[in-house]
PDB file of C-alpha atoms (C1' of nucleotides) in Angstrom:
ATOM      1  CA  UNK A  27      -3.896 -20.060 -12.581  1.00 49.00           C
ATOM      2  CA  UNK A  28      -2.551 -18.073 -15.688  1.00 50.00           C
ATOM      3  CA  UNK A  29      -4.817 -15.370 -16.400  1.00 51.00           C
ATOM      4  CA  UNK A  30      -7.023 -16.031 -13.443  1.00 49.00           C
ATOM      5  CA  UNK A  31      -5.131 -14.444 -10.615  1.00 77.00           C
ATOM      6  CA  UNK A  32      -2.404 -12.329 -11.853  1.00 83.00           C
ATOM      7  CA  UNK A  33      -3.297  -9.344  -9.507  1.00 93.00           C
ATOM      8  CA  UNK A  34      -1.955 -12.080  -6.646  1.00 95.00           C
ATOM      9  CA  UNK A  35       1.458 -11.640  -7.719  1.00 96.00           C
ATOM     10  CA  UNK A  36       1.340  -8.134  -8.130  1.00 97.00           C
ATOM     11  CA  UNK A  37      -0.176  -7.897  -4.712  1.00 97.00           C
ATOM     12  CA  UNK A  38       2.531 -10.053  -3.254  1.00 97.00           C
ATOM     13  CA  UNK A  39       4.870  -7.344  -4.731  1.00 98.00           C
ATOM     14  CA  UNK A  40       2.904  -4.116  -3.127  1.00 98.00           C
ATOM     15  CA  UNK A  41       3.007  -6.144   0.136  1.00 98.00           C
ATOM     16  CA  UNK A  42       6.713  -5.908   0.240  1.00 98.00           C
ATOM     17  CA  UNK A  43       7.298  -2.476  -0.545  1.00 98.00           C
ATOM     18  CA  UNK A  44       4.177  -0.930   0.741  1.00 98.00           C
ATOM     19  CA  UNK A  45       4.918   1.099   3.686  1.00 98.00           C
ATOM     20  CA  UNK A  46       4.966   4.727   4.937  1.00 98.00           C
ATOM     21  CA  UNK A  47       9.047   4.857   4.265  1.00 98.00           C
ATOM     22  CA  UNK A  48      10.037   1.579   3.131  1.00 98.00           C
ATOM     23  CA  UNK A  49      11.054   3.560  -0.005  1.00 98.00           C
ATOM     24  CA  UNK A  50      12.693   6.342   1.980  1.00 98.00           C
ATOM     25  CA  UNK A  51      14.697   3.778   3.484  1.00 98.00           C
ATOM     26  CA  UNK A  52      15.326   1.425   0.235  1.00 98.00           C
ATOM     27  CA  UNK A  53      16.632   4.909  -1.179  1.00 97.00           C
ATOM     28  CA  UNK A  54      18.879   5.738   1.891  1.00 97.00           C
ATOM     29  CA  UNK A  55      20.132   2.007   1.659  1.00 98.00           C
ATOM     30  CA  UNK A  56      20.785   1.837  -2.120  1.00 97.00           C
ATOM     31  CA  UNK A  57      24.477   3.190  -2.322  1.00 96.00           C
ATOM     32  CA  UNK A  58      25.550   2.908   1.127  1.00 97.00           C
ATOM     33  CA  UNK A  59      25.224   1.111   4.358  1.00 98.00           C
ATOM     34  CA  UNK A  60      24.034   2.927   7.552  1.00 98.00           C
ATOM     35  CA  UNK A  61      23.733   2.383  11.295  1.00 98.00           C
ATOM     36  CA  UNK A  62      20.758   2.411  12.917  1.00 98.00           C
ATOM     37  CA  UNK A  63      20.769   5.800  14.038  1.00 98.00           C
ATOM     38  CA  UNK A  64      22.327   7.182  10.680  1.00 98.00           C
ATOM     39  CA  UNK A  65      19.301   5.889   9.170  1.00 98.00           C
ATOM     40  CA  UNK A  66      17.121   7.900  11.553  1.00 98.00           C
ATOM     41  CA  UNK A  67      19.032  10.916  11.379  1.00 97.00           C
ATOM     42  CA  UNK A  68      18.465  10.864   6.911  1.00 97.00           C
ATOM     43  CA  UNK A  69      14.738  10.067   7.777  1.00 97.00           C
ATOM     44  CA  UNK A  70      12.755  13.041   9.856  1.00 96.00           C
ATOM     45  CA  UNK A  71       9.850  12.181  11.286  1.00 96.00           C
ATOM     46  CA  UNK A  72       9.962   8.560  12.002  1.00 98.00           C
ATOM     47  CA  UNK A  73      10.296   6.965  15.281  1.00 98.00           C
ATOM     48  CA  UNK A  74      12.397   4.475  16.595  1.00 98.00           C
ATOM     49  CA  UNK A  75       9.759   1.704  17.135  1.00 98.00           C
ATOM     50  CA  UNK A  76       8.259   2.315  13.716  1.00 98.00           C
ATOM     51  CA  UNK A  77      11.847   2.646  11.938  1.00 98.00           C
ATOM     52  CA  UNK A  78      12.764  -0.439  13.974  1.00 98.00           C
ATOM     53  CA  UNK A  79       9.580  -2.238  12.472  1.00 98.00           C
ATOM     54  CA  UNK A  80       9.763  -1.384   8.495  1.00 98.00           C
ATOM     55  CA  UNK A  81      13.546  -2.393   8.847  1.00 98.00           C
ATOM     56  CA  UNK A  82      12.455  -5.776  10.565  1.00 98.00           C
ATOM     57  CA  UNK A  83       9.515  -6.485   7.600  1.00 98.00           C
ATOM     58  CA  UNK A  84      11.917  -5.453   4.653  1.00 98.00           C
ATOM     59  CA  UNK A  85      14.928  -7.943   6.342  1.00 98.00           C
ATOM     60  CA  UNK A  86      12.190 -10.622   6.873  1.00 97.00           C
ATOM     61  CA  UNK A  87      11.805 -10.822   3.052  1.00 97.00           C
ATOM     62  CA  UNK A  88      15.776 -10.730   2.381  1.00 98.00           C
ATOM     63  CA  UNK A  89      15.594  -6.810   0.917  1.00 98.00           C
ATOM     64  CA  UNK A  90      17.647  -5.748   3.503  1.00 98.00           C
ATOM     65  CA  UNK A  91      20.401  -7.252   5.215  1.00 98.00           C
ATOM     66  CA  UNK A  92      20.993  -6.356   9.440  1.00 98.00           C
ATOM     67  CA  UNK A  93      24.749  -6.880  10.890  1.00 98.00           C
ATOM     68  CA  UNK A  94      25.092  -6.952  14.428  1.00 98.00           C
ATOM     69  CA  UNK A  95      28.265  -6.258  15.587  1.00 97.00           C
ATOM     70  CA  UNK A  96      28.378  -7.597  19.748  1.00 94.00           C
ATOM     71  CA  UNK A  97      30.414  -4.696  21.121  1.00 93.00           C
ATOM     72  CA  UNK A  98      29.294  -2.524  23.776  1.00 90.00           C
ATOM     73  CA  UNK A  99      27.558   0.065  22.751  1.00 93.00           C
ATOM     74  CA  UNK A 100      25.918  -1.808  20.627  1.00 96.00           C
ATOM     75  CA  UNK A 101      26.607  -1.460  16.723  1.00 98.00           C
ATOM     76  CA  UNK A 102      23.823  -2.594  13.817  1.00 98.00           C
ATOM     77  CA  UNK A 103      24.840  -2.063  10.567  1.00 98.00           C
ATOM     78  CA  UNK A 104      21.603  -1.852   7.916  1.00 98.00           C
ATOM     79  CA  UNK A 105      22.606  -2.619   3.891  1.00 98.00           C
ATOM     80  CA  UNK A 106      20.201  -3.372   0.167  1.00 98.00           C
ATOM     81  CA  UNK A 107      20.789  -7.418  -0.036  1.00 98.00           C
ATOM     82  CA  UNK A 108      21.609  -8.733  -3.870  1.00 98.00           C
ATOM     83  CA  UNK A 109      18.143  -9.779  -3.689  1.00 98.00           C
ATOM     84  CA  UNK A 110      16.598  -6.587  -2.642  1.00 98.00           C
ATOM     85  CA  UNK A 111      18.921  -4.529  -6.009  1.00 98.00           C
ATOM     86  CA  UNK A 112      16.280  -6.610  -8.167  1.00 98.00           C
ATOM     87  CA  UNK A 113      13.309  -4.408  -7.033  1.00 98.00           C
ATOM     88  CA  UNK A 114      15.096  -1.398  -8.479  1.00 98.00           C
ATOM     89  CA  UNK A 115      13.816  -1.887 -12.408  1.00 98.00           C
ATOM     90  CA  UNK A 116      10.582  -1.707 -10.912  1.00 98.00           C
ATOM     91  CA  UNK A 117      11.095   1.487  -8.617  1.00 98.00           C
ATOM     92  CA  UNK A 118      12.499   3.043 -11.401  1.00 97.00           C
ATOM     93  CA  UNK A 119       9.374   2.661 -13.192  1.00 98.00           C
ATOM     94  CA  UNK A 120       7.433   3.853 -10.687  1.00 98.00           C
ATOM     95  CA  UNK A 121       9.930   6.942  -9.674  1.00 97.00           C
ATOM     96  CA  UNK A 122       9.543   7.864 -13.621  1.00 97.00           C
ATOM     97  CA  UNK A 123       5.805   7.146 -13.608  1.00 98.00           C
ATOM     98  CA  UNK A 124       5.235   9.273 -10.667  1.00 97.00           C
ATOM     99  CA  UNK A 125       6.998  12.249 -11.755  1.00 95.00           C
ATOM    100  CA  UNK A 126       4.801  12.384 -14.601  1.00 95.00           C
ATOM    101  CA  UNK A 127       1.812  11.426 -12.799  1.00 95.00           C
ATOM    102  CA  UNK A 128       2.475  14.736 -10.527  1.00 92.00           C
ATOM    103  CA  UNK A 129       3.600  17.073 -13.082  1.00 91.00           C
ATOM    104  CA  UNK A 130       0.297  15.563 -15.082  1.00 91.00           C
ATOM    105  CA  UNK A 131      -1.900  16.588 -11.767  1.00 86.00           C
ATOM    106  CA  UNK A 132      -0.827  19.820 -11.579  1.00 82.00           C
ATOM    107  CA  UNK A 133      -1.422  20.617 -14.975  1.00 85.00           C
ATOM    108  CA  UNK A 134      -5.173  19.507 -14.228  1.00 77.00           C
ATOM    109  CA  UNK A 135      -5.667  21.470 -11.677  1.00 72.00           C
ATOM    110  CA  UNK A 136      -4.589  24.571 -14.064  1.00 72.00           C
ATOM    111  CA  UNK A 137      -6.975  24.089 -16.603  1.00 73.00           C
ATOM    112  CA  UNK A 138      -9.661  23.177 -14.207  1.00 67.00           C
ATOM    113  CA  UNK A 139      -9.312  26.610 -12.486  1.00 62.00           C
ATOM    114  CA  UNK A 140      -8.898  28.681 -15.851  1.00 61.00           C
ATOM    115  CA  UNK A 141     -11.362  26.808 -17.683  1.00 55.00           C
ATOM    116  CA  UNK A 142     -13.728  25.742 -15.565  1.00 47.00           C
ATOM    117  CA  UNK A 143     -15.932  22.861 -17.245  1.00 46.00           C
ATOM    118  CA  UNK A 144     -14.101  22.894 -20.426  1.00 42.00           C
ATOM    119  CA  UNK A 145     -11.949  19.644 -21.490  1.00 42.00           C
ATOM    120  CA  UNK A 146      -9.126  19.337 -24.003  1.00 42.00           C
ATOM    121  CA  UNK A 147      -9.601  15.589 -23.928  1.00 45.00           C
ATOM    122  CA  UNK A 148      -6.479  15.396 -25.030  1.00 45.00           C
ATOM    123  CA  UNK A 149      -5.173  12.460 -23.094  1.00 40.00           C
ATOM    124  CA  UNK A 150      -2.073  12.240 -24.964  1.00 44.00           C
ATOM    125  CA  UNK A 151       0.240  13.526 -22.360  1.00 41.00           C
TER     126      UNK A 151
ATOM    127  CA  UNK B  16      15.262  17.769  -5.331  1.00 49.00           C
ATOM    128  CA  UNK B  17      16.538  15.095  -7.297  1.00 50.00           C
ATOM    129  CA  UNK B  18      18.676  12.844  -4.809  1.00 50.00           C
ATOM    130  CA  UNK B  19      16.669  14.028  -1.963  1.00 48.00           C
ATOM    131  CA  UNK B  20      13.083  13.380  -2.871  1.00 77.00           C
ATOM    132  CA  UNK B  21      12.888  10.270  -5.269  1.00 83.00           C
ATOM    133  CA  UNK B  22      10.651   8.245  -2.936  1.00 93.00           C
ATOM    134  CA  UNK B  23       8.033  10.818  -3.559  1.00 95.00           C
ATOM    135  CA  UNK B  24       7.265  10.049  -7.118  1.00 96.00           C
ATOM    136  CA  UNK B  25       7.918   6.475  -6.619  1.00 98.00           C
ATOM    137  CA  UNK B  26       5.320   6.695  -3.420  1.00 97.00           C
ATOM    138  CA  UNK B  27       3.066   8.954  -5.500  1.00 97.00           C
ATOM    139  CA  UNK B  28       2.619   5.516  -7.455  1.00 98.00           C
ATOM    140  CA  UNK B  29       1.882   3.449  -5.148  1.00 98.00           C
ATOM    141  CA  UNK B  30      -1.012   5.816  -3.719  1.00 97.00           C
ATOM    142  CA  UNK B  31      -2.280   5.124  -6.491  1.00 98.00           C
ATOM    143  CA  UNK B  32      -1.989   1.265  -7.034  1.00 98.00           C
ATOM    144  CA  UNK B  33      -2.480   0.682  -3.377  1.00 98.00           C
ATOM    145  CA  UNK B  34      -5.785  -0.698  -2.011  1.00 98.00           C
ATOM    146  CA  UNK B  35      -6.848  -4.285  -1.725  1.00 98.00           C
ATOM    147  CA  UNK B  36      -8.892  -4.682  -4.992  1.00 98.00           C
ATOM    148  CA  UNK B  37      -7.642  -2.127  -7.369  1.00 98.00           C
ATOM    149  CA  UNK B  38      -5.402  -4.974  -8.823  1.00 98.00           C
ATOM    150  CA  UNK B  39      -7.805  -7.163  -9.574  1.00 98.00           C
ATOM    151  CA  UNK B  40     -10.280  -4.673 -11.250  1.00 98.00           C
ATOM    152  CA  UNK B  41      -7.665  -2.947 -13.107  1.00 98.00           C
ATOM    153  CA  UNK B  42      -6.996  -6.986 -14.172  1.00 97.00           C
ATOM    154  CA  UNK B  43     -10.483  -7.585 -15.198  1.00 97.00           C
ATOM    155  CA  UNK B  44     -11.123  -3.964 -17.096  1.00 98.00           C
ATOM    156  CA  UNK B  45      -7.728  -4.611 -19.415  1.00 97.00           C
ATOM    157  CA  UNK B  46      -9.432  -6.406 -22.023  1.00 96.00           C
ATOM    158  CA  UNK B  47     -13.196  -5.371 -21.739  1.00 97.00           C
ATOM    159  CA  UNK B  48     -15.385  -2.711 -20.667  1.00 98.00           C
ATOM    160  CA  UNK B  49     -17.623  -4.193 -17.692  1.00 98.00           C
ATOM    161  CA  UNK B  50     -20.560  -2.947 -16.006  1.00 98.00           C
ATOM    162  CA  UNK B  51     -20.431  -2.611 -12.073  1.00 98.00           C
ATOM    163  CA  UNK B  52     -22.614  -5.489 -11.444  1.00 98.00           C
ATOM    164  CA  UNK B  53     -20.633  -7.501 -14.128  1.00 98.00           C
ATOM    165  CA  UNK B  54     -17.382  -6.566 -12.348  1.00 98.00           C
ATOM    166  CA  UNK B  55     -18.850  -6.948  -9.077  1.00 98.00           C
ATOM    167  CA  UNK B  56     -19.861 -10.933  -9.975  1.00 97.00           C
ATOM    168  CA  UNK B  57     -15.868 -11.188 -11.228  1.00 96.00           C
ATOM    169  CA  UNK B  58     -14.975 -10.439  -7.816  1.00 97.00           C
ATOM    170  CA  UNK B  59     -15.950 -12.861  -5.052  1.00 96.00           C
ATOM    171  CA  UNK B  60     -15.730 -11.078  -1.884  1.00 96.00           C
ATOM    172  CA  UNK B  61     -15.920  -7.620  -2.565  1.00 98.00           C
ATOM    173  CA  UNK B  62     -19.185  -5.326  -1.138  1.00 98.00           C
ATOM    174  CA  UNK B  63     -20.591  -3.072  -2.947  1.00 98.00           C
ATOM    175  CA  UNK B  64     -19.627  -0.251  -1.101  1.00 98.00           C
ATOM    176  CA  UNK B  65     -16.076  -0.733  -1.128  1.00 98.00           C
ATOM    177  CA  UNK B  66     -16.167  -1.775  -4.894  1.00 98.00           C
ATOM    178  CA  UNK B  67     -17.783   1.361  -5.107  1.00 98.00           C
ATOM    179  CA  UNK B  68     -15.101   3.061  -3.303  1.00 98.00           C
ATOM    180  CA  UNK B  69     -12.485   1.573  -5.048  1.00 98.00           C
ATOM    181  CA  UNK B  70     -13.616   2.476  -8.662  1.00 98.00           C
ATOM    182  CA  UNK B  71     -13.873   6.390  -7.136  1.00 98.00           C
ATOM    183  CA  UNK B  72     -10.899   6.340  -6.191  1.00 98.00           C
ATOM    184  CA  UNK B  73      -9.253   5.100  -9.465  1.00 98.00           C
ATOM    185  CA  UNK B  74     -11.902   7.620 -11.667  1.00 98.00           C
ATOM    186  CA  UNK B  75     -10.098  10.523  -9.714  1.00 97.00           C
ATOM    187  CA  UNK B  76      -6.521   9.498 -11.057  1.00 97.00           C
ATOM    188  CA  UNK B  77      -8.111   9.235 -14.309  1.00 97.00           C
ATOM    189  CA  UNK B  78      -7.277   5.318 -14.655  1.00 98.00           C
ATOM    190  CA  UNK B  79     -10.568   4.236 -15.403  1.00 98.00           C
ATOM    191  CA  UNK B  80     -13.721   5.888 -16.798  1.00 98.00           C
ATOM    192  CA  UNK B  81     -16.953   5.849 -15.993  1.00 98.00           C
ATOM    193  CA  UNK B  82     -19.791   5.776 -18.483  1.00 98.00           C
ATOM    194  CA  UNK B  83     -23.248   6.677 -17.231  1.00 97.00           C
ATOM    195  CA  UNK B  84     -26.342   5.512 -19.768  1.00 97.00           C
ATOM    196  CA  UNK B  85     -29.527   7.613 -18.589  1.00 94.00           C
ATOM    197  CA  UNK B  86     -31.717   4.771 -18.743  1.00 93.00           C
ATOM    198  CA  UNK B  87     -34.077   2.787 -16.403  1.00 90.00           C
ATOM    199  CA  UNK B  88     -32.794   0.473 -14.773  1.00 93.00           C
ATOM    200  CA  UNK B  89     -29.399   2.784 -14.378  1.00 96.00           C
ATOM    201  CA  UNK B  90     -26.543   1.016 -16.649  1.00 97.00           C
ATOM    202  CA  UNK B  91     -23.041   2.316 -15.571  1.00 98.00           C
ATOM    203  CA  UNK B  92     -19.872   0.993 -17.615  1.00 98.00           C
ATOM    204  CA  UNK B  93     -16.685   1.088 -16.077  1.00 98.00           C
ATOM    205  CA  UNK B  94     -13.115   0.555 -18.675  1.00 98.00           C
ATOM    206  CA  UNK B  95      -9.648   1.659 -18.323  1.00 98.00           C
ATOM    207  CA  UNK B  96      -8.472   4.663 -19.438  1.00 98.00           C
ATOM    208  CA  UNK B  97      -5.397   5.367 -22.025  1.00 98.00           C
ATOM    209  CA  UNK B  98      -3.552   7.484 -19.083  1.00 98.00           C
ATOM    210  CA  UNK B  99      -4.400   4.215 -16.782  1.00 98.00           C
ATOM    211  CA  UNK B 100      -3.020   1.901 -19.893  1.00 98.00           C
ATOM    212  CA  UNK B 101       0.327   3.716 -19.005  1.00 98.00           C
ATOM    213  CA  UNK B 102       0.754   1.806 -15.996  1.00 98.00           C
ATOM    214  CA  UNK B 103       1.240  -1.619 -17.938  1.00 98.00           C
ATOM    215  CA  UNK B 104       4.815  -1.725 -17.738  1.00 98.00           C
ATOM    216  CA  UNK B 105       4.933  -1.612 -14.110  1.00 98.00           C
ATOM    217  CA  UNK B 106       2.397  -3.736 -13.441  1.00 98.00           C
ATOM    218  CA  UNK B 107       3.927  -6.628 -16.081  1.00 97.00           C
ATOM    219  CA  UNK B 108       7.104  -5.743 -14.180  1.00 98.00           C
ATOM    220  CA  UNK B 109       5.432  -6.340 -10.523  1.00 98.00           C
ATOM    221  CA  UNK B 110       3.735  -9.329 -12.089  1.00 97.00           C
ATOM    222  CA  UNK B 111       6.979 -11.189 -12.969  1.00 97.00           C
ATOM    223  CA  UNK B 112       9.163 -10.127  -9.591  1.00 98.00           C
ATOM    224  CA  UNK B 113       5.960 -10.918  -7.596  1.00 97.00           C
ATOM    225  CA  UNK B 114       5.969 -14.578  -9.396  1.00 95.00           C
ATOM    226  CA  UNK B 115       9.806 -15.107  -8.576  1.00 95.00           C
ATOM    227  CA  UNK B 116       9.760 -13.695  -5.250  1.00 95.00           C
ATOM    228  CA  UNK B 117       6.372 -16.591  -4.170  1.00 92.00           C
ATOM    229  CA  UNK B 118       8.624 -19.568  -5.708  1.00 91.00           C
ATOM    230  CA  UNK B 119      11.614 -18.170  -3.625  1.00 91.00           C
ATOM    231  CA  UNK B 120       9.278 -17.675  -0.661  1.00 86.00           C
ATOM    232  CA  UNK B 121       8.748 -21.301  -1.212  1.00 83.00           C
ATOM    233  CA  UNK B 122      12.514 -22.914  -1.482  1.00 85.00           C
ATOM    234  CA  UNK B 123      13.228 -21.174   1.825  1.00 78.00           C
ATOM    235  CA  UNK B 124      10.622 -22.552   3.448  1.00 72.00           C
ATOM    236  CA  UNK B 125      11.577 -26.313   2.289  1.00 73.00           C
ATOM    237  CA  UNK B 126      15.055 -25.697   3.126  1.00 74.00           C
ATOM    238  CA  UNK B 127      14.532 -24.128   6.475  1.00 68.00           C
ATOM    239  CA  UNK B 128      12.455 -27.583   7.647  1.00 62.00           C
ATOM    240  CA  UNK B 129      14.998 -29.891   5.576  1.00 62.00           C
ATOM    241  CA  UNK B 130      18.326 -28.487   6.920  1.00 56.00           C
ATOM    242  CA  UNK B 131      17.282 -26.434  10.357  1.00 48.00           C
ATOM    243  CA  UNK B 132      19.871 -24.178  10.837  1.00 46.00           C
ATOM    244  CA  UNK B 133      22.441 -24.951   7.458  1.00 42.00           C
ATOM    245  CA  UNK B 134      22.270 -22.211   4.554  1.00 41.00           C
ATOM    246  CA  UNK B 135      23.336 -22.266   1.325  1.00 42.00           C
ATOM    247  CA  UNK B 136      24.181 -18.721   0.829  1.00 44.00           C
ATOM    248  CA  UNK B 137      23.653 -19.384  -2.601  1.00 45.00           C
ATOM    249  CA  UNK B 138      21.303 -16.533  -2.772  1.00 40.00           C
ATOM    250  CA  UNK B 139      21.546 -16.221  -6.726  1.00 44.00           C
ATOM    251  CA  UNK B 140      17.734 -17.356  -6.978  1.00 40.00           C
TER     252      UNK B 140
ATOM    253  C1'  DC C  25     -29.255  -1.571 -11.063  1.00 65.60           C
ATOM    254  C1'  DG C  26     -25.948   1.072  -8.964  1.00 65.60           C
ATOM    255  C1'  DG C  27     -25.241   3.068  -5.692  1.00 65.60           C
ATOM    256  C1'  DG C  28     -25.403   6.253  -0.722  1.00 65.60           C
ATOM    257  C1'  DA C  29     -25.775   6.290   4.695  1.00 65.60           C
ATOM    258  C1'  DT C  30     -24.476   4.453   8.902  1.00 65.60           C
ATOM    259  C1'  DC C  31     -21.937   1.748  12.038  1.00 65.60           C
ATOM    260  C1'  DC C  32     -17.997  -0.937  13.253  1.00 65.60           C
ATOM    261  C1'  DG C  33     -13.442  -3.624  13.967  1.00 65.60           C
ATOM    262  C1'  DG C  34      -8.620  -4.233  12.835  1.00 65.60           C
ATOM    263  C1'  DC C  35      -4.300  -2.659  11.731  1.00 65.60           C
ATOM    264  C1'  DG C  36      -0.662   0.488  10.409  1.00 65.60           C
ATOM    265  C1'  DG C  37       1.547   4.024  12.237  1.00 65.60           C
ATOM    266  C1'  DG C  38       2.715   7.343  16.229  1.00 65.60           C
ATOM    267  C1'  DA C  39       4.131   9.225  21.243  1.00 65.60           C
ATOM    268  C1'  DT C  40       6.367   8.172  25.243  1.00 65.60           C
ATOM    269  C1'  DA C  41       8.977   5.662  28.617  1.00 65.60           C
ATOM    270  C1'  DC C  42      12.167   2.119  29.766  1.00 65.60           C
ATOM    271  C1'  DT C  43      16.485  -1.127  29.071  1.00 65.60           C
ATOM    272  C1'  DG C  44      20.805  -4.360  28.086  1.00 65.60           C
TER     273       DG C  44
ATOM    274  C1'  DC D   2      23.179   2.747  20.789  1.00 65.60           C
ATOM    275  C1'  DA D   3      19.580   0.184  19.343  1.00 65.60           C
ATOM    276  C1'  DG D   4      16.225  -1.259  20.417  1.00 65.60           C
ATOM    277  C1'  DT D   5      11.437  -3.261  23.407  1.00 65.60           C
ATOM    278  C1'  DA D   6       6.923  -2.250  25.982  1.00 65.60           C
ATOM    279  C1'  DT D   7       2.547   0.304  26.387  1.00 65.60           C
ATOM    280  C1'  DC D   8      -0.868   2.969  25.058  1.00 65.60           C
ATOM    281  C1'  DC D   9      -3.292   5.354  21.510  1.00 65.60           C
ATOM    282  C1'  DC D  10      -5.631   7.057  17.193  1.00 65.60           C
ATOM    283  C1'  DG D  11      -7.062   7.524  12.311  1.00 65.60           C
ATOM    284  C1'  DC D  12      -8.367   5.258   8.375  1.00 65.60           C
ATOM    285  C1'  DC D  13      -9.211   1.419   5.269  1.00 65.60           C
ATOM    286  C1'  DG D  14     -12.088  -2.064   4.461  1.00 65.60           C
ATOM    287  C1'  DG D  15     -16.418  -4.676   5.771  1.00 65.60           C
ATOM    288  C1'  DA D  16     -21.614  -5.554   7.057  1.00 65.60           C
ATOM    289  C1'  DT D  17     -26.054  -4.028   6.736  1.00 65.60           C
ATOM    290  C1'  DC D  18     -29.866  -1.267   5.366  1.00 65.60           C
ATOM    291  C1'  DC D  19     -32.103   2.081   2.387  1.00 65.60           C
ATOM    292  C1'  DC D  20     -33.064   4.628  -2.131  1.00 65.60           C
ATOM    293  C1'  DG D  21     -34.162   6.757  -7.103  1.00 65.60           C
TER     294       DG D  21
END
DNA sequence: CGGGATCCGGCGGGATACTG
DNA sequence: CAGTATCCCGCCGGATCCCG
């Protein structure tokens, strides 16, 4: 089980932080803690029920930590766990990897448009 | 756009990554260039469609190539490309937290059916 | 051999309404 | 305020058949 399923493990990463905007919400999370509704407000677009749902998935697996305070209204405080700071060497990674992978895309498109068939092969980026 | 928008590049990378069997094939093209049949054998499961899919979809990001011989019967060779051996990093990174986070996965469950309710709060892993 | 064409089910995500 | 409860839809992945 050394070299025969290695992609499991990376899977069982991509599971975790696969998710329309579990990053959006890691990212929101990372310096400070937010209320519920704080977190909606820095995150257009989502819904409550969805919102309510990545935040459950990313607490079951101890990224993020949920404090409920019992006062009336109700307050819910949403924080990164110590656990969940050990993902960020790998988002790094991928927040560097990305920006070149976009910026290397665009490029692309360039010299597809002014060349047309022709290749630089370059590859070196 | 640089406190605002990180997620993007860091999602950007996991469009990319993202898809049940890409793992796997980008596992079994490291070392050796495979043919799709050859691949397809390496990968219990999989249908040829979405195999075929799957391998598109990584061509288009420029991970892998794809070598077509113009012979009969067609031979079509599939490897990974030098842009795609830039994802290594993350992938030996998502390897390793993937392997920790399984074992941890683990201890909680034997210490959620040997205590019940008592924690340790440890949570140093 | 290495696909493409067609059909299909499940699930992630979304819109809306209701509630302690 | 911070959710649940319904209903809904698009898309990814799968099964099966056909083809140069």
């Amino acid at each position: 089980m050394d070299e025969t399923a290695r992609h499991c493990f990376v899977n069982s990463t991509l599971d975790i932080i696969s998710g329309k905007w579990k990053m959006i919400i890691l990212f929101q999370l990372t310096d400070k803690t937010l209320r519920f509704n704080e977190l909606k407000k820095q995150i257009p677009g989502i819904t409550q029920r969805v919102l309510t749902k990545q935040l459950r998935e990313l607490e079951q697996e101890d990224i993020i930590e949920r404090r409920v305070y019992p006062e009336i209204p109700p307050r819910v405080e949403y924080s990164i766990s110590a656990y969940g700071r050990t993902l960020q060497p790998i988002l790094t990674l991928m927040h560097e990897w990305g920006a070149l992978h976009l910026k290397r895309q665009h490029s692309v498109e360039r010299n597809q448009h002014t060349e047309g068939t022709g290749f630089g092969h370059d590859g070196t980026m």
